[in-house]
Amino acid sequence: MADPIIRTEGLVKRFGPFTALNGIDIEVRKGQVLALLGDNGAGKSTLIRILSGVHKPTEGRIYVEGKEVVFNSPRDAAAAGIGTVYQDLAINPLMSVTRNFFLGRELYRGVRPFGLLDMKTMDEITHAEMKKIGIDISDPRQAVGTMSGGQRQTLAIARAIYFGAKVLILDEPTSALGQKQQMSVLKTMMKVRAKGDIAIIFITHNEIHSQLVADSFTFLALGEVIGCGDKNDLEHDEIRRLMAGGAEIRDLEKELAAVTAD
Ligand SMILES: Nc1ncnc2c1ncn2[C@@H]1O[C@H](COP(=O)(O)OP(=O)(O)OP(=O)(O)O)[C@@H](O)[C@H]1O
Ligand SMILES: [Mg+2]
């Protein structure tokens, strides 16, 4: 079998005396979605910050397509094909869809700094790239502020892919959205998955969403992997138990039953 697009080995991250991650191994292959699940403070964001070149691991290694990589900055990670879509999306609502798509990477006609922005080509590319993953915006010059939350997520995803992401990392892309918009983002993810050449790491608190789109699961709790497996190997009950940080639902019921009014 081909190498995973991305694989980590024994990643450890300490902040002073505090261990946020303690030996994390994950891997994702082309055309596959890995759901990264875990409660608040489990270490999900810390892990993706390491994969995105924001933090350096205290220990451990990262391999991209079988080769070890060391990221000294987010730029290094982007150059290696890691495309991260953060919750805040880094999108400016006052600017057009096209301007957001090309933000910082604009196309010019003529020689810079005297060249003019090539808006026509940029509009065409933006429209085509968004359409490829399922959103047909009528006017790429409309302000992003007029788009729905789900469409904005799609814009950020289309942009990451167009600029070379082989690994797409999505940090809770559905958490701030209503039901319909959540489905639209899940559909976008399935479109990207179907392209077959990109690996997706999907961070979520939502067990149902993870089951709808993921091929494999890794559960984190307090910086450690407490469970992992492929879709076919994990029972629903087991996923639910791991989502609860490894606690049995019965224990949680007991805990709640013990709450009194005082
Ligand atoms: N820069 C930092 N300095 C010190 N501690 C940190 C730092 N970043 C994260 N931590 C700690 O590491 C732990 C893991 O945090 P992290 O943000 O990775 O969790 P998470 O799984 O993303 O949680 P959430 O679901 O709330 O987003 C937390 O206890 C957090 O306080
Ligand atoms: Mg987080």
Short mmCIF file of C-alpha atoms and ligand atoms in Angstrom, two decimals:
data_model
loop_
_atom_site.label_atom_id
_atom_site.label_comp_id
_atom_site.label_asym_id
_atom_site.label_seq_id
_atom_site.Cartn_x
_atom_site.Cartn_y
_atom_site.Cartn_z
CA MET A 1 0.00 0.00 0.00
CA ALA A 2 1.17 3.55 -0.70
CA ASP A 3 2.59 5.65 2.11
CA PRO A 4 0.07 7.71 4.02
CA ILE A 5 0.11 11.32 2.83
CA ILE A 6 0.73 12.33 6.40
CA ARG A 7 1.85 10.32 9.40
CA THR A 8 3.03 11.27 12.85
CA GLU A 9 5.14 9.23 15.20
CA GLY A 10 5.24 9.83 18.93
CA LEU A 11 4.42 13.53 18.86
CA VAL A 12 4.87 15.15 22.25
CA LYS A 13 4.16 18.78 23.07
CA ARG A 14 4.96 20.30 26.43
CA PHE A 15 4.17 23.86 27.45
CA GLY A 16 6.52 24.33 30.39
CA PRO A 17 5.68 21.59 32.88
CA PHE A 18 2.34 20.86 31.19
CA THR A 19 2.12 18.02 28.70
CA ALA A 20 -0.53 18.87 26.10
CA LEU A 21 0.27 15.91 23.81
CA ASN A 22 1.90 12.72 24.91
CA GLY A 23 2.97 10.46 22.07
CA ILE A 24 0.51 10.89 19.22
CA ASP A 25 0.53 8.59 16.20
CA ILE A 26 -1.89 9.31 13.40
CA GLU A 27 -1.95 8.65 9.69
CA VAL A 28 -4.20 9.50 6.76
CA ARG A 29 -4.16 8.26 3.19
CA LYS A 30 -5.26 9.83 -0.08
CA GLY A 31 -9.00 10.09 -0.53
CA GLN A 32 -9.61 9.34 3.13
CA VAL A 33 -11.10 11.32 5.98
CA LEU A 34 -9.66 10.96 9.48
CA ALA A 35 -11.95 12.29 12.20
CA LEU A 36 -10.04 13.65 15.17
CA LEU A 37 -12.33 13.65 18.15
CA GLY A 38 -12.01 14.58 21.77
CA ASP A 39 -13.34 16.79 24.48
CA ASN A 40 -12.30 20.38 25.19
CA GLY A 41 -8.64 20.49 26.12
CA ALA A 42 -7.90 17.05 24.62
CA GLY A 43 -5.14 18.49 22.47
CA LYS A 44 -6.81 18.57 19.04
CA SER A 45 -5.87 22.16 18.22
CA THR A 46 -2.36 21.68 19.59
CA LEU A 47 -1.91 18.71 17.27
CA ILE A 48 -3.08 20.61 14.21
CA ARG A 49 -0.92 23.60 15.14
CA ILE A 50 2.06 21.25 15.06
CA LEU A 51 0.98 19.82 11.70
CA SER A 52 0.50 23.37 10.39
CA GLY A 53 3.93 24.57 11.48
CA VAL A 54 2.63 26.95 14.17
CA HIS A 55 4.17 24.96 17.06
CA LYS A 56 7.26 22.78 17.02
CA PRO A 57 6.81 19.40 18.67
CA THR A 58 8.85 18.78 21.81
CA GLU A 59 9.45 15.24 20.56
CA GLY A 60 8.36 13.06 17.69
CA ARG A 61 8.34 13.08 13.93
CA ILE A 62 6.11 14.03 11.02
CA TYR A 63 6.26 12.29 7.65
CA VAL A 64 4.70 13.62 4.45
CA GLU A 65 4.43 10.95 1.74
CA GLY A 66 6.99 8.86 3.61
CA LYS A 67 9.60 11.60 4.01
CA GLU A 68 10.35 13.18 7.34
CA VAL A 69 9.59 16.91 7.43
CA VAL A 70 10.47 19.62 9.93
CA PHE A 71 8.33 22.72 9.91
CA ASN A 72 9.86 25.92 11.19
CA SER A 73 6.89 28.04 10.18
CA PRO A 74 3.37 27.81 8.75
CA ARG A 75 4.94 28.68 5.40
CA ASP A 76 7.01 25.46 5.53
CA ALA A 77 3.91 23.40 6.26
CA ALA A 78 1.98 25.06 3.42
CA ALA A 79 4.87 24.41 1.03
CA ALA A 80 4.77 20.72 2.03
CA GLY A 81 1.07 20.62 1.09
CA ILE A 82 -0.60 21.06 4.47
CA GLY A 83 -3.66 23.28 4.03
CA THR A 84 -5.31 24.30 7.26
CA VAL A 85 -8.74 25.86 7.46
CA TYR A 86 -9.07 27.46 10.87
CA GLN A 87 -12.34 28.19 12.57
CA ASP A 88 -12.08 31.92 11.93
CA LEU A 89 -11.32 31.09 8.25
CA ALA A 90 -9.09 34.15 7.75
CA ILE A 91 -11.74 35.59 5.47
CA ASN A 92 -12.60 39.27 5.13
CA PRO A 93 -16.39 39.70 4.84
CA LEU A 94 -16.11 43.11 3.20
CA MET A 95 -14.00 41.88 0.31
CA SER A 96 -15.27 39.96 -2.70
CA VAL A 97 -15.21 36.19 -2.99
CA THR A 98 -12.46 36.44 -5.59
CA ARG A 99 -10.30 38.82 -3.55
CA ASN A 100 -10.58 36.50 -0.56
CA PHE A 101 -9.75 33.49 -2.69
CA PHE A 102 -6.51 35.07 -3.91
CA LEU A 103 -5.71 37.05 -0.77
CA GLY A 104 -1.95 37.65 -0.74
CA ARG A 105 -1.48 35.59 -3.94
CA GLU A 106 -3.12 37.87 -6.50
CA LEU A 107 -2.55 37.47 -10.22
CA TYR A 108 -1.28 40.47 -12.16
CA ARG A 109 -1.23 41.46 -15.79
CA GLY A 110 2.09 43.03 -16.63
CA VAL A 111 5.11 43.34 -14.38
CA ARG A 112 4.73 44.14 -10.70
CA PRO A 113 4.65 46.60 -9.05
CA PHE A 114 3.16 48.38 -12.06
CA GLY A 115 0.91 45.57 -13.28
CA LEU A 116 -2.82 45.60 -12.88
CA LEU A 117 -4.75 42.97 -11.02
CA ASP A 118 -5.99 40.35 -13.44
CA MET A 119 -9.51 40.32 -12.05
CA LYS A 120 -11.05 38.51 -15.01
CA THR A 121 -8.80 35.46 -14.68
CA MET A 122 -9.09 35.48 -10.90
CA ASP A 123 -12.90 35.61 -11.14
CA GLU A 124 -12.93 32.71 -13.57
CA ILE A 125 -10.66 30.57 -11.43
CA THR A 126 -12.61 31.34 -8.27
CA HIS A 127 -15.90 30.45 -9.92
CA ALA A 128 -14.54 27.24 -11.42
CA GLU A 129 -12.80 26.07 -8.23
CA MET A 130 -15.86 26.70 -6.07
CA LYS A 131 -18.04 24.92 -8.60
CA LYS A 132 -15.77 21.87 -8.56
CA ILE A 133 -16.59 21.31 -4.92
CA GLY A 134 -20.25 22.01 -5.25
CA ILE A 135 -21.00 25.73 -4.95
CA ASP A 136 -22.00 27.69 -8.01
CA ILE A 137 -21.70 31.32 -6.95
CA SER A 138 -23.41 33.55 -9.44
CA ASP A 139 -21.08 36.50 -8.94
CA PRO A 140 -17.55 36.02 -7.61
CA ARG A 141 -17.37 39.78 -7.09
CA GLN A 142 -20.07 39.70 -4.44
CA ALA A 143 -18.86 40.45 -0.92
CA VAL A 144 -18.16 37.40 1.21
CA GLY A 145 -20.43 38.96 3.82
CA THR A 146 -23.37 38.02 1.60
CA MET A 147 -22.46 34.31 1.64
CA SER A 148 -23.76 31.77 4.12
CA GLY A 149 -21.46 30.22 6.73
CA GLY A 150 -21.34 26.96 4.78
CA GLN A 151 -20.38 28.76 1.58
CA ARG A 152 -17.58 30.58 3.41
CA GLN A 153 -16.21 27.26 4.62
CA THR A 154 -16.32 26.02 1.03
CA LEU A 155 -14.46 29.12 -0.12
CA ALA A 156 -11.70 28.50 2.43
CA ILE A 157 -11.50 24.83 1.41
CA ALA A 158 -11.45 25.58 -2.33
CA ARG A 159 -8.68 28.11 -1.75
CA ALA A 160 -6.55 25.67 0.23
CA ILE A 161 -6.91 23.03 -2.49
CA TYR A 162 -6.21 25.39 -5.37
CA PHE A 163 -3.00 26.52 -3.67
CA GLY A 164 -1.71 22.99 -3.40
CA ALA A 165 -3.04 21.30 -0.26
CA LYS A 166 -2.49 17.54 -0.21
CA VAL A 167 -3.64 17.35 3.37
CA LEU A 168 -6.66 19.42 4.27
CA ILE A 169 -7.07 20.10 7.97
CA LEU A 170 -10.48 21.36 9.04
CA ASP A 171 -10.80 22.60 12.61
CA GLU A 172 -14.45 22.21 13.63
CA PRO A 173 -15.83 23.38 10.27
CA THR A 174 -19.43 22.61 11.24
CA SER A 175 -19.55 23.81 14.82
CA ALA A 176 -20.76 27.37 14.27
CA LEU A 177 -23.35 26.50 11.62
CA GLY A 178 -27.05 25.66 11.46
CA GLN A 179 -28.26 22.24 10.40
CA LYS A 180 -28.57 22.93 6.67
CA GLN A 181 -25.21 24.67 6.46
CA GLN A 182 -23.58 21.81 8.33
CA MET A 183 -24.81 19.40 5.66
CA SER A 184 -23.45 21.65 2.95
CA VAL A 185 -19.99 21.56 4.55
CA LEU A 186 -20.16 17.76 4.93
CA LYS A 187 -21.06 17.56 1.23
CA THR A 188 -18.09 19.74 0.37
CA MET A 189 -15.87 17.38 2.34
CA MET A 190 -17.27 14.39 0.46
CA LYS A 191 -16.56 16.14 -2.86
CA VAL A 192 -12.96 16.70 -1.82
CA ARG A 193 -12.72 13.11 -0.62
CA ALA A 194 -14.04 11.91 -3.98
CA LYS A 195 -11.24 13.73 -5.81
CA GLY A 196 -9.15 10.89 -4.43
CA ASP A 197 -5.82 12.70 -4.12
CA ILE A 198 -6.31 14.62 -0.89
CA ALA A 199 -6.30 13.46 2.72
CA ILE A 200 -8.64 15.21 5.14
CA ILE A 201 -8.24 15.60 8.89
CA PHE A 202 -11.59 16.60 10.30
CA ILE A 203 -11.63 17.93 13.86
CA THR A 204 -15.04 17.79 15.42
CA HIS A 205 -17.02 17.41 18.61
CA ASN A 206 -19.89 15.99 16.62
CA GLU A 207 -19.97 12.22 16.66
CA ILE A 208 -22.76 12.03 14.08
CA HIS A 209 -20.87 14.21 11.60
CA SER A 210 -17.77 12.14 12.06
CA GLN A 211 -19.70 8.95 11.35
CA LEU A 212 -21.23 10.46 8.23
CA VAL A 213 -17.94 11.28 6.53
CA ALA A 214 -14.96 9.64 8.21
CA ASP A 215 -13.09 6.53 7.10
CA SER A 216 -11.14 6.32 10.34
CA PHE A 217 -11.24 7.81 13.82
CA THR A 218 -8.72 8.91 16.41
CA PHE A 219 -9.95 9.85 19.87
CA LEU A 220 -7.85 12.10 22.06
CA ALA A 221 -8.24 12.67 25.78
CA LEU A 222 -5.83 14.72 27.86
CA GLY A 223 -3.18 14.59 25.19
CA GLU A 224 -3.27 10.85 24.57
CA VAL A 225 -4.87 8.63 21.96
CA ILE A 226 -7.51 6.65 23.86
CA GLY A 227 -8.84 4.84 20.84
CA CYS A 228 -8.60 4.65 17.08
CA GLY A 229 -9.81 2.52 14.24
CA ASP A 230 -11.42 2.29 10.85
CA LYS A 231 -15.09 2.88 10.28
CA ASN A 232 -15.74 -0.82 9.86
CA ASP A 233 -13.90 -1.81 13.02
CA LEU A 234 -15.62 0.54 15.45
CA GLU A 235 -19.10 -0.09 16.78
CA HIS A 236 -21.39 2.87 17.35
CA ASP A 237 -21.43 2.22 21.10
CA GLU A 238 -17.65 2.18 21.21
CA ILE A 239 -17.52 5.51 19.36
CA ARG A 240 -19.97 6.97 21.83
CA ARG A 241 -17.95 5.67 24.78
CA LEU A 242 -14.74 7.12 23.38
CA MET A 243 -16.46 10.42 22.68
CA ALA A 244 -17.29 10.61 26.35
CA GLY A 245 -13.56 10.45 27.07
CA GLY A 246 -13.70 6.69 27.61
CA ALA A 247 -16.40 6.84 30.27
CA GLU A 248 -19.33 4.46 30.19
CA ILE A 249 -22.68 6.10 29.63
CA ARG A 250 -23.87 4.37 32.83
CA ASP A 251 -21.16 6.13 34.85
CA LEU A 252 -22.18 9.45 33.35
CA GLU A 253 -25.80 8.74 34.24
CA LYS A 254 -24.77 7.99 37.80
CA GLU A 255 -22.76 11.18 37.95
CA LEU A 256 -25.79 13.21 36.81
CA ALA A 257 -28.17 11.33 39.09
CA ALA A 258 -25.94 12.24 42.03
CA VAL A 259 -26.43 15.96 41.40
CA THR A 260 -28.63 17.52 44.07
CA ALA A 261 -30.02 21.00 44.41
CA ASP A 262 -27.80 22.18 47.25
N1 LIG B 1 0.19 27.84 24.14
C1 LIG B 1 -0.19 27.11 25.20
N2 LIG B 1 0.40 27.25 26.40
C2 LIG B 1 0.04 26.49 27.45
N3 LIG B 1 -0.93 25.55 27.40
C3 LIG B 1 -1.55 25.36 26.25
C4 LIG B 1 -1.22 26.13 25.08
N4 LIG B 1 -2.01 25.71 24.07
C5 LIG B 1 -2.81 24.75 24.58
N5 LIG B 1 -2.52 24.53 25.88
C6 LIG B 1 -3.18 23.54 26.74
O1 LIG B 1 -3.12 22.29 26.12
C7 LIG B 1 -4.33 21.57 26.33
C8 LIG B 1 -4.91 21.16 24.98
O2 LIG B 1 -5.45 22.32 24.35
P1 LIG B 1 -6.06 22.29 22.88
O3 LIG B 1 -6.44 23.68 22.56
O4 LIG B 1 -5.14 21.59 21.98
O5 LIG B 1 -7.38 21.41 23.11
P2 LIG B 1 -8.57 21.09 22.10
O6 LIG B 1 -8.70 19.62 22.07
O7 LIG B 1 -8.36 21.81 20.83
O8 LIG B 1 -9.82 21.72 22.86
P3 LIG B 1 -11.14 22.45 22.28
O9 LIG B 1 -12.07 21.33 21.94
O10 LIG B 1 -11.62 23.22 23.46
O11 LIG B 1 -10.76 23.29 21.13
C9 LIG B 1 -5.24 22.46 27.14
O12 LIG B 1 -5.16 22.08 28.49
C10 LIG B 1 -4.66 23.85 26.92
O13 LIG B 1 -4.88 24.67 28.04
MG MG B 2 -9.43 23.29 19.76
#
